[in-house]
Coordinates of C-alpha atoms and ligand atoms in Angstrom, one line a residue:
M282 CA 131.0 0.2 39.1
K283 CA 131.2 -3.5 37.7
R284 CA 130.1 -6.1 40.0
F285 CA 132.0 -9.3 39.7
E286 CA 130.7 -12.8 40.0
T287 CA 133.4 -13.3 42.6
W288 CA 134.6 -10.0 43.9
W289 CA 137.4 -11.3 46.0
K290 CA 138.9 -13.0 43.0
E291 CA 138.4 -10.3 40.3
G292 CA 138.7 -6.8 41.9
V293 CA 141.5 -4.9 43.5
I294 CA 141.5 -4.6 47.2
Y295 CA 142.7 -1.3 48.7
Q296 CA 144.1 -1.4 52.3
I297 CA 143.5 1.7 54.3
Y298 CA 145.6 2.5 57.7
P299 CA 142.7 4.5 59.1
R300 CA 145.0 6.7 61.4
S301 CA 146.7 8.0 58.3
F302 CA 144.0 8.5 55.7
R303 CA 142.0 11.4 56.3
D304 CA 141.1 13.3 59.5
S305 CA 137.9 14.8 59.4
N306 CA 137.5 16.3 62.9
H307 CA 140.9 18.1 63.2
D308 CA 142.5 16.0 66.0
G309 CA 145.4 14.9 63.8
I310 CA 144.3 11.3 63.4
G311 CA 142.5 9.8 60.5
D312 CA 139.0 8.7 61.0
L313 CA 135.9 6.9 59.4
K314 CA 134.2 10.0 58.3
G315 CA 137.4 11.0 56.5
I316 CA 137.2 7.6 54.7
I317 CA 133.5 8.2 53.9
E318 CA 134.6 11.5 52.4
S319 CA 137.3 9.5 50.3
L320 CA 134.9 7.1 48.8
E321 CA 134.4 9.1 45.7
Y322 CA 138.0 8.9 45.0
L323 CA 138.4 5.1 45.6
Q324 CA 135.4 4.7 43.3
W325 CA 137.2 6.6 40.6
L326 CA 140.3 4.7 41.2
G327 CA 138.4 1.6 40.5
I328 CA 139.0 -0.6 43.4
C329 CA 136.4 -3.2 44.6
A330 CA 136.9 -3.4 48.3
I331 CA 138.6 -1.5 51.1
W332 CA 140.5 -3.6 54.0
L333 CA 140.6 -1.4 57.1
S334 CA 143.3 -1.9 59.5
P335 CA 141.5 -2.3 63.0
V336 CA 139.1 0.4 64.2
Y337 CA 137.8 -1.2 67.3
L338 CA 138.1 0.1 70.9
S339 CA 141.7 -0.2 71.8
P340 CA 144.4 1.4 74.2
M341 CA 146.5 1.5 70.9
K342 CA 149.6 0.1 72.3
D343 CA 149.9 -1.6 68.9
F344 CA 147.6 0.9 67.2
G345 CA 144.3 -1.2 67.2
Y346 CA 146.1 -4.6 66.7
D347 CA 145.3 -4.9 70.5
I348 CA 141.4 -4.9 70.7
E349 CA 139.7 -4.0 73.9
D350 CA 136.1 -4.6 72.6
Y351 CA 135.4 -6.2 69.2
R352 CA 132.0 -4.7 68.8
I353 CA 132.8 -1.1 69.5
I354 CA 134.5 1.5 67.3
D355 CA 137.2 3.4 69.0
P356 CA 136.0 7.0 69.6
L357 CA 139.2 8.3 67.8
F358 CA 137.8 6.8 64.7
G359 CA 134.1 7.7 65.3
S360 CA 131.2 5.8 66.4
N361 CA 129.5 2.6 65.7
E362 CA 127.0 4.6 63.6
D363 CA 129.8 6.1 61.6
M364 CA 130.8 2.5 60.6
Y365 CA 127.4 1.4 59.7
E366 CA 127.4 4.4 57.5
L367 CA 130.5 3.7 55.9
I368 CA 129.5 0.2 55.2
E369 CA 126.2 1.7 53.4
A370 CA 127.8 4.4 51.6
A371 CA 130.7 2.0 50.5
H372 CA 128.1 -0.5 49.2
A373 CA 126.1 2.2 47.5
K374 CA 129.4 2.8 45.3
G375 CA 129.9 -0.9 44.7
I376 CA 132.8 -0.8 47.3
R377 CA 133.0 -3.9 49.8
I378 CA 134.4 -3.5 53.1
I379 CA 136.8 -5.9 54.9
M380 CA 137.7 -5.5 58.6
D381 CA 140.8 -6.6 60.2
M382 CA 140.3 -9.4 62.9
V383 CA 143.0 -9.7 65.5
I384 CA 142.2 -13.0 67.3
N385 CA 145.5 -14.6 68.2
H386 CA 145.4 -12.1 71.1
T387 CA 143.4 -9.3 72.7
S388 CA 144.3 -6.2 74.6
D389 CA 145.0 -6.8 78.3
R390 CA 142.1 -4.4 78.8
H391 CA 139.7 -6.7 77.1
R392 CA 136.9 -7.6 79.9
W393 CA 137.9 -11.3 79.2
F394 CA 141.6 -10.7 80.2
I395 CA 140.5 -8.7 83.1
E396 CA 138.3 -11.4 84.3
S397 CA 141.0 -14.2 83.5
A398 CA 143.6 -12.4 85.5
S399 CA 141.4 -11.8 88.4
S400 CA 141.6 -15.3 89.7
I401 CA 142.8 -18.7 89.0
D402 CA 139.2 -19.9 89.3
S403 CA 137.9 -17.3 87.0
K404 CA 135.5 -19.0 84.5
Y405 CA 137.6 -16.9 81.9
R406 CA 140.9 -18.0 83.2
N407 CA 141.3 -20.6 80.4
F408 CA 140.4 -18.0 77.7
Y409 CA 144.3 -17.2 77.9
M410 CA 147.5 -19.3 78.3
W411 CA 148.4 -19.2 81.8
H412 CA 151.3 -21.4 83.0
D413 CA 152.5 -22.4 86.5
A414 CA 155.9 -21.0 87.3
P415 CA 157.8 -23.3 89.7
S416 CA 160.7 -21.1 91.1
R417 CA 159.7 -18.5 88.5
K418 CA 161.2 -20.4 85.7
K419 CA 159.8 -19.5 82.4
P420 CA 157.5 -22.3 80.9
N421 CA 159.8 -22.5 77.6
N422 CA 161.9 -20.4 75.4
W423 CA 159.5 -19.0 73.1
K424 CA 160.3 -15.5 72.1
A425 CA 157.6 -12.7 71.4
A426 CA 157.8 -11.0 68.0
F427 CA 158.2 -7.5 69.4
G428 CA 161.2 -8.6 71.8
G429 CA 162.0 -10.5 74.8
S430 CA 160.3 -13.5 76.1
A431 CA 156.7 -14.5 75.3
W432 CA 156.0 -15.3 78.9
E433 CA 154.9 -12.4 81.2
F434 CA 155.1 -13.3 85.2
D435 CA 151.9 -12.3 86.9
K436 CA 152.5 -11.5 90.6
H437 CA 148.9 -11.7 91.5
S438 CA 148.6 -15.5 90.7
S439 CA 152.3 -16.4 90.5
Q440 CA 151.7 -17.8 86.9
Y441 CA 153.1 -16.7 83.5
Y442 CA 150.7 -15.7 80.7
L443 CA 151.7 -16.2 76.8
H444 CA 152.2 -13.1 74.6
S445 CA 153.4 -13.5 71.1
F446 CA 153.7 -9.8 70.7
L447 CA 153.6 -7.1 73.4
A448 CA 152.9 -8.1 77.0
S449 CA 149.8 -6.0 76.6
Q450 CA 148.6 -8.3 74.0
P451 CA 147.9 -11.7 76.0
D452 CA 147.5 -14.6 73.5
L453 CA 144.1 -16.3 73.5
N454 CA 143.7 -20.0 74.2
W455 CA 142.5 -21.7 71.1
R456 CA 142.5 -25.2 72.5
N457 CA 139.6 -24.0 74.6
P458 CA 136.5 -24.5 72.5
D459 CA 134.8 -21.5 74.4
V460 CA 137.2 -19.1 73.0
E461 CA 136.2 -20.2 69.4
K462 CA 132.8 -19.7 70.2
A463 CA 133.1 -16.4 71.6
I464 CA 135.4 -15.2 68.8
F465 CA 132.9 -16.5 66.1
N466 CA 130.3 -14.5 67.9
E467 CA 132.3 -11.5 67.7
M468 CA 132.8 -12.0 63.9
A469 CA 129.1 -12.5 63.5
F470 CA 128.4 -9.1 64.9
W471 CA 130.0 -7.3 61.8
L472 CA 129.0 -9.8 59.4
D473 CA 125.3 -9.2 60.5
K474 CA 126.3 -5.4 60.1
G475 CA 127.0 -6.1 56.3
V476 CA 130.8 -6.3 56.6
D477 CA 131.9 -8.4 53.5
G478 CA 134.8 -10.2 55.1
Y479 CA 137.8 -10.2 57.4
R480 CA 141.6 -9.8 57.0
L481 CA 142.8 -12.3 59.7
D482 CA 145.8 -11.0 61.7
V483 CA 148.7 -13.7 62.3
I484 CA 146.3 -16.4 61.8
N485 CA 149.0 -19.1 61.6
L486 CA 149.8 -18.2 65.2
I487 CA 146.6 -18.8 66.9
V488 CA 147.0 -22.5 68.1
K489 CA 150.2 -23.5 70.2
D490 CA 151.9 -26.7 70.8
A491 CA 150.0 -28.6 73.5
L492 CA 153.2 -29.8 75.1
F493 CA 154.7 -26.1 75.0
R494 CA 158.1 -27.6 73.7
D495 CA 161.1 -25.3 73.3
N496 CA 161.6 -23.9 69.8
P497 CA 164.8 -25.0 68.1
K498 CA 167.5 -22.2 67.9
T499 CA 168.8 -20.9 64.6
I500 CA 172.3 -19.8 63.9
G501 CA 173.6 -16.7 62.1
E502 CA 171.2 -13.7 61.7
T503 CA 172.8 -11.1 63.8
I504 CA 170.6 -8.2 62.6
R505 CA 167.4 -9.7 63.5
A506 CA 169.0 -11.0 66.8
Y507 CA 165.6 -10.7 68.5
D508 CA 164.3 -13.7 66.6
M509 CA 166.8 -16.3 66.9
Q510 CA 164.7 -19.2 67.1
R511 CA 162.6 -21.3 64.5
H512 CA 158.9 -20.9 65.5
V513 CA 158.1 -24.8 65.2
Y514 CA 155.9 -25.0 68.2
D515 CA 154.2 -21.7 68.6
R516 CA 153.1 -21.2 65.0
D517 CA 151.5 -23.4 62.2
Q518 CA 149.9 -26.2 64.3
N519 CA 147.7 -28.6 62.6
E520 CA 144.6 -27.8 64.7
T521 CA 144.5 -24.3 63.2
H522 CA 143.3 -25.9 59.9
N523 CA 140.3 -27.2 61.9
V524 CA 139.5 -24.0 63.5
L525 CA 139.6 -22.3 59.9
R526 CA 137.5 -25.0 58.6
R527 CA 134.9 -24.3 61.1
M528 CA 135.4 -20.5 60.4
R529 CA 134.8 -20.9 56.7
S530 CA 131.4 -22.8 57.4
M531 CA 130.4 -20.1 59.9
T532 CA 130.9 -17.4 57.1
E533 CA 129.2 -19.5 54.6
H534 CA 126.0 -18.9 56.2
Y535 CA 126.4 -15.3 54.7
D536 CA 126.2 -14.3 51.3
K537 CA 129.6 -13.6 49.2
R538 CA 131.8 -12.8 52.4
M539 CA 135.6 -13.4 52.2
L540 CA 138.5 -14.4 54.6
V541 CA 142.0 -13.5 53.8
G542 CA 144.8 -14.6 56.1
E543 CA 148.1 -12.9 57.2
I544 CA 150.5 -16.0 57.4
M545 CA 153.3 -15.0 59.3
V546 CA 156.4 -16.7 57.9
E547 CA 160.3 -16.4 58.6
K548 CA 162.3 -15.2 55.7
P549 CA 162.9 -16.3 52.9
G550 CA 159.1 -17.2 52.9
N551 CA 157.3 -20.6 52.7
P552 CA 154.8 -20.5 49.8
E553 CA 153.5 -24.1 50.5
M554 CA 152.8 -23.3 54.1
T555 CA 151.1 -20.1 53.2
A556 CA 148.9 -21.8 50.5
S557 CA 148.1 -24.7 53.2
Y558 CA 145.8 -22.4 54.8
Q559 CA 143.5 -22.2 51.9
G560 CA 142.6 -25.9 52.4
N561 CA 141.4 -27.5 49.4
G562 CA 140.2 -24.2 48.0
N563 CA 136.9 -24.2 49.2
D564 CA 137.0 -25.3 53.1
E565 CA 139.5 -22.8 54.6
L566 CA 140.6 -19.2 53.8
H567 CA 139.6 -17.8 50.4
L568 CA 143.0 -15.9 50.3
T569 CA 146.3 -15.8 51.9
F570 CA 149.0 -13.2 51.7
N571 CA 152.5 -14.2 50.3
F572 CA 155.0 -11.7 51.3
A573 CA 157.7 -12.8 49.0
Y574 CA 157.7 -9.4 47.1
N575 CA 157.8 -7.5 50.5
W576 CA 161.4 -8.5 50.6
I577 CA 162.4 -9.1 47.1
A578 CA 165.3 -7.5 45.3
W579 CA 164.9 -5.6 42.0
D580 CA 165.7 -8.7 39.7
A581 CA 163.5 -9.9 36.9
L582 CA 164.7 -13.7 37.4
R583 CA 163.8 -13.4 41.1
W584 CA 160.4 -12.0 40.4
R585 CA 159.6 -14.7 38.0
K586 CA 161.0 -17.4 40.2
E587 CA 158.8 -16.3 43.5
A588 CA 155.7 -16.0 41.1
E589 CA 156.2 -19.4 39.7
H590 CA 156.9 -20.9 43.1
W591 CA 153.5 -19.2 44.5
Y592 CA 151.4 -20.6 41.5
R593 CA 153.0 -24.0 42.0
A594 CA 152.4 -24.0 45.8
L595 CA 148.7 -23.3 45.3
K596 CA 148.0 -25.6 42.5
D597 CA 144.9 -24.9 40.4
E598 CA 142.4 -25.1 43.2
R599 CA 143.6 -22.2 45.4
W600 CA 143.6 -18.6 44.4
P601 CA 146.8 -16.3 44.4
S602 CA 147.0 -12.8 45.9
W603 CA 149.7 -10.1 45.4
V604 CA 150.9 -7.6 47.6
L605 CA 154.0 -5.3 47.5
S606 CA 153.3 -3.1 50.4
N607 CA 151.5 -3.0 53.7
H608 CA 151.6 -1.2 57.1
D609 CA 154.4 -3.7 58.4
V610 CA 157.0 -3.4 55.8
K611 CA 158.9 -0.6 53.9
R612 CA 157.0 0.8 51.1
S613 CA 157.9 -1.0 47.8
I614 CA 158.7 2.1 45.8
T615 CA 161.5 3.0 48.4
R616 CA 162.8 -0.6 48.6
F617 CA 163.3 -0.1 44.8
G618 CA 165.1 3.2 45.0
N619 CA 162.3 5.5 45.0
D620 CA 162.3 5.3 41.2
V621 CA 158.8 6.1 39.6
Q622 CA 159.8 4.0 36.5
R623 CA 160.4 1.0 38.6
A624 CA 157.0 1.7 40.5
K625 CA 155.3 1.6 37.2
I626 CA 156.8 -1.8 36.3
S627 CA 155.9 -3.3 39.6
A628 CA 152.3 -1.8 39.2
L629 CA 152.0 -3.5 35.8
F630 CA 153.3 -6.6 37.3
L631 CA 150.9 -6.5 40.5
L632 CA 147.9 -5.9 38.1
T633 CA 148.5 -8.5 35.5
Q634 CA 149.4 -11.5 37.6
R635 CA 146.8 -14.1 38.0
G636 CA 145.2 -13.4 41.3
T637 CA 143.7 -10.7 43.4
P638 CA 146.0 -7.6 43.7
F639 CA 146.2 -5.6 47.1
L640 CA 147.2 -2.1 47.2
Y641 CA 148.4 -0.1 50.2
Y642 CA 146.8 3.4 50.4
G643 CA 149.3 5.9 48.9
E644 CA 150.9 3.3 46.8
E645 CA 149.1 4.5 43.9
I646 CA 150.9 7.9 44.0
G647 CA 154.2 6.4 44.8
M648 CA 154.2 7.8 48.3
Q649 CA 157.7 7.1 49.8
D650 CA 158.9 5.7 53.0
K651 CA 161.3 7.3 55.5
P652 CA 161.7 6.3 59.0
V653 CA 160.8 9.1 61.4
A654 CA 163.2 10.7 63.6
P655 CA 164.2 8.5 66.6
W656 CA 162.3 10.9 69.0
E657 CA 159.1 10.5 67.0
I658 CA 159.0 6.9 66.9
K659 CA 155.4 5.7 67.9
D660 CA 155.7 2.0 66.7
P661 CA 156.4 -0.5 69.5
V662 CA 158.7 -2.3 67.2
G663 CA 160.7 0.8 66.6
R664 CA 160.6 1.8 70.3
H665 CA 162.1 -1.5 71.2
Y666 CA 164.6 -2.2 68.5
W667 CA 165.8 1.3 67.2
P668 CA 168.5 1.6 65.7
F669 CA 168.5 -2.1 64.6
H670 CA 164.9 -1.6 63.3
P671 CA 163.4 1.8 62.6
G672 CA 159.9 0.6 63.5
R673 CA 156.8 0.8 61.0
D674 CA 156.0 4.6 61.4
G675 CA 157.6 5.3 57.9
Q676 CA 155.1 3.4 56.1
R677 CA 152.2 4.8 58.2
R678 CA 152.7 8.4 57.5
P679 CA 149.7 10.6 56.4
M680 CA 148.0 10.4 53.1
Q681 CA 149.1 13.1 50.4
W682 CA 145.9 14.5 49.2
N683 CA 147.0 17.9 48.0
S684 CA 149.5 20.5 48.6
D685 CA 147.8 22.5 51.3
A686 CA 149.7 22.9 54.6
G687 CA 148.3 19.7 55.9
F688 CA 148.3 17.8 52.6
G689 CA 144.5 17.6 52.7
F690 CA 145.0 15.0 55.5
S691 CA 144.5 17.4 58.6
T692 CA 144.6 21.0 59.5
V693 CA 146.5 20.3 62.8
K694 CA 149.7 18.6 63.6
P695 CA 149.3 14.8 62.4
W696 CA 149.9 11.9 64.7
L697 CA 152.9 11.0 62.5
P698 CA 154.8 13.6 60.6
Y699 CA 154.2 14.1 57.0
H700 CA 156.8 12.8 54.6
P701 CA 159.4 15.6 54.1
D702 CA 158.9 15.4 50.4
A703 CA 155.1 15.0 50.7
K704 CA 154.4 18.0 48.4
K705 CA 156.1 16.2 45.5
N706 CA 153.6 13.4 45.3
T707 CA 150.0 14.3 45.9
V708 CA 146.6 12.9 44.6
E709 CA 145.5 16.3 43.2
Q710 CA 148.7 17.0 41.3
Q711 CA 148.9 13.6 39.8
K712 CA 145.3 13.7 38.7
H713 CA 146.3 16.5 36.5
E714 CA 149.2 14.8 35.1
K715 CA 148.5 12.4 32.3
N716 CA 151.7 10.3 32.7
S717 CA 151.7 10.0 36.6
L718 CA 151.8 7.0 38.5
L719 CA 148.1 7.6 39.8
H720 CA 146.9 7.8 36.1
L721 CA 148.8 4.6 35.4
Y722 CA 146.9 2.6 38.4
H723 CA 143.6 4.3 37.4
D724 CA 143.9 3.3 33.6
L725 CA 145.4 -0.3 34.4
I726 CA 142.6 -1.1 37.1
A727 CA 140.0 0.0 34.5
I728 CA 141.6 -2.2 31.8
R729 CA 141.7 -5.1 34.3
N730 CA 137.9 -4.5 35.4
H731 CA 137.0 -4.9 31.8
D732 CA 139.3 -7.7 30.7
E733 CA 138.7 -11.2 31.7
A734 CA 141.9 -12.6 30.6
L735 CA 143.7 -10.4 33.1
R736 CA 141.1 -11.1 35.9
L737 CA 140.7 -14.7 35.3
G738 CA 143.1 -16.2 32.7
T739 CA 145.7 -18.6 33.2
I740 CA 149.3 -17.5 33.3
R741 CA 152.6 -18.9 31.5
F742 CA 155.9 -17.3 31.7
L743 CA 158.1 -17.2 28.4
D744 CA 161.4 -18.4 28.1
H745 CA 164.1 -16.2 26.2
E746 CA 167.4 -14.6 26.3
Q747 CA 167.0 -11.3 28.0
A748 CA 167.5 -11.9 31.5
D749 CA 166.1 -8.3 32.5
V750 CA 162.9 -8.8 30.8
L751 CA 159.9 -10.7 32.3
A752 CA 157.5 -12.1 29.5
Y753 CA 154.3 -13.8 30.4
V754 CA 151.0 -14.6 28.8
R755 CA 147.5 -14.4 30.2
E756 CA 144.8 -16.7 28.5
Y757 CA 141.3 -17.0 28.9
G758 CA 139.4 -18.8 26.0
Q759 CA 140.4 -17.3 22.9
I760 CA 141.8 -14.2 24.6
S761 CA 145.4 -13.9 25.1
R762 CA 147.4 -10.9 26.5
L763 CA 151.2 -10.7 26.5
V764 CA 153.1 -8.5 29.3
L765 CA 156.6 -7.5 28.8
L766 CA 158.5 -5.9 31.6
N767 CA 162.0 -4.4 31.4
F768 CA 163.6 -4.2 34.7
S769 CA 166.8 -2.6 33.1
K770 CA 167.2 1.1 32.6
D771 CA 168.6 0.2 29.1
A772 CA 166.7 -1.0 26.2
R773 CA 166.3 -4.6 25.3
Q774 CA 165.7 -6.2 22.0
I775 CA 162.8 -8.9 22.2
P776 CA 162.4 -11.3 19.1
L777 CA 159.0 -11.0 17.3
S778 CA 158.8 -14.7 17.4
L779 CA 158.4 -14.5 21.2
I780 CA 155.8 -12.1 20.9
A781 CA 154.1 -14.2 18.5
Q782 CA 153.8 -16.9 21.2
G783 CA 151.8 -14.5 23.2
T784 CA 149.7 -12.9 20.5
Q785 CA 149.0 -16.1 18.4
D786 CA 150.1 -13.8 15.8
A787 CA 153.1 -11.6 14.7
A788 CA 150.7 -8.7 14.6
F789 CA 150.1 -7.0 17.9
R790 CA 148.4 -4.0 19.5
V791 CA 149.6 -2.1 22.4
I792 CA 146.8 -2.0 25.2
F793 CA 149.1 -0.3 27.8
N794 CA 152.4 1.2 27.9
T795 CA 154.1 2.4 31.1
T796 CA 156.3 5.0 29.2
S797 CA 155.4 7.6 26.7
S798 CA 158.0 6.2 24.2
L799 CA 156.5 4.6 21.3
V800 CA 157.0 0.9 20.7
E801 CA 159.7 0.5 17.9
T802 CA 160.1 -2.5 15.8
T803 CA 162.7 -3.8 13.3
D804 CA 162.0 -6.8 11.0
T805 CA 162.9 -9.2 13.6
H806 CA 162.8 -7.4 17.1
L807 CA 160.7 -5.2 19.2
V808 CA 162.9 -2.6 21.1
L809 CA 161.7 -2.5 24.6
G810 CA 162.9 0.8 26.2
G811 CA 164.6 1.2 29.6
Y812 CA 162.0 0.5 32.3
Q813 CA 159.3 0.1 29.7
G814 CA 156.5 -2.2 30.3
L815 CA 153.8 -3.2 27.8
L816 CA 150.4 -4.9 27.8
L817 CA 149.8 -6.3 24.3
C818 CA 147.1 -8.2 22.3
E819 CA 146.7 -9.5 19.1
G820 CA 145.6 -7.3 16.2
E821 CA 147.2 -4.5 14.0
Ligands
GLC1117 C1 150.3 -8.2 62.4 C2 150.0 -7.0 62.1 C3 151.0 -6.1 62.7 C4 150.8 -6.2 64.2 C5 150.9 -7.8 64.6 C6 150.3 -8.0 65.8 O1 151.5 -8.7 61.9 O2 150.1 -7.0 60.6 O3 150.7 -4.6 62.5 O4 151.8 -5.5 65.0 O5 150.2 -8.6 63.7 O6 149.0 -7.9 66.0
CA1118 CA1 140.3 12.6 63.4

């Protein structure tokens, strides 16, 4: 495996939702040993790092995003020894490990919260956001992302505490310097064990307005009725940047570690805000997620617009990342009509933009998304909002390895049901099919891993007449690559003069083709087939 100078800029990062990846001990829940058993596959796929959704001790009210102890692996996933073994085994294969760090809140079972709640005089009282409640009036109008008020009344002390998510996920008080110290210590624990970085959960939420002012209301938005306010005072406070600068300095004591932040923004997104958490490019987060492509429609012009907006917001000094799917949103293939041809076009886009691609487990085989039946809902969001929101179980179904009874995931009933069409898309079957989505991912990642222009080059979109076709050039020194993506099911004529802009010459060579159709040219045009995507370079 190739080791890059800056791995987090150049490699492809693969997100695993551990509950759903591979169950090694037959209890229906994926675990660390299951991941260790899958490393060979991930190495073959060519990824450079794994991001693990949380595996810490947790009551699992939000499936690990409610941490009871940062230093202990939950027995459902294995032991601390298993985690150390995973780090070592992955490193031996040139694969890095990124853990999820949830520090906006803990579980209410965390010892800090238990202490904090025990008495107003506890030395941990100020670790959380307690607020007086004269005549039981709520301190302000802030809403929790999972429904209802963000304030929970505590009878024991007659005060409210703040929770941006579930009541069992109390928010830490980041205006208390002891919280920062304590959390940095917890982070150091795993960095000392060799973990290569952290994905920081809802990191733009950690600091709240010191005056606890009311959020302004929004108008409209009936479907997302649960979120009828703009989060002006409970997100994106300036002080967060100071915390992140100190966190960055802390991680710089270690060699080559990386921080990537989840920046929770309201639709339609805010690339400038998202980019701001990378500071000057060297002093805050290495990467931040832009979720524009988690909501986007199938429309070439929109894709170009969003990409250019993201590049503009980052400017040259900060590094882009790209993500189509994750454990919180409907899988991209399903959003785009469960069409493999479209999945191939989006894969070529994801792997040829300037910046770090993130891949969500199963995306490489086109695993589809389907909400689970109402009585099977496990996700707290689904439990609260069904039928307005089906919850996030659909995108967390078990990985489809092969066509055995348990699809190679487990031998017993899985914690979430398999997708009803699971046997149509499995790793085993797609490994045997040359034209499969899996082979496309494998081949493109391999090309990328050996191609400096794709990993590090600049990007420039080309203007032309075909609204359904995205055309862009990646350039690095003398090397240039041209990408053509046809978002339409119908063929499109591309002038050779446009191609010459990307290949520095009318002559070109096909490096990669998402379809098995040959590339046809006339004297003046290249005929791009329906849903055909091409990666071209100069040459015959
Ligand atoms: C993030 C996570 C999500 C979780 C929430 C609360 O958005 O991605 O899964 O429910 O934070 O921790
Ligand atoms: Ca298990």
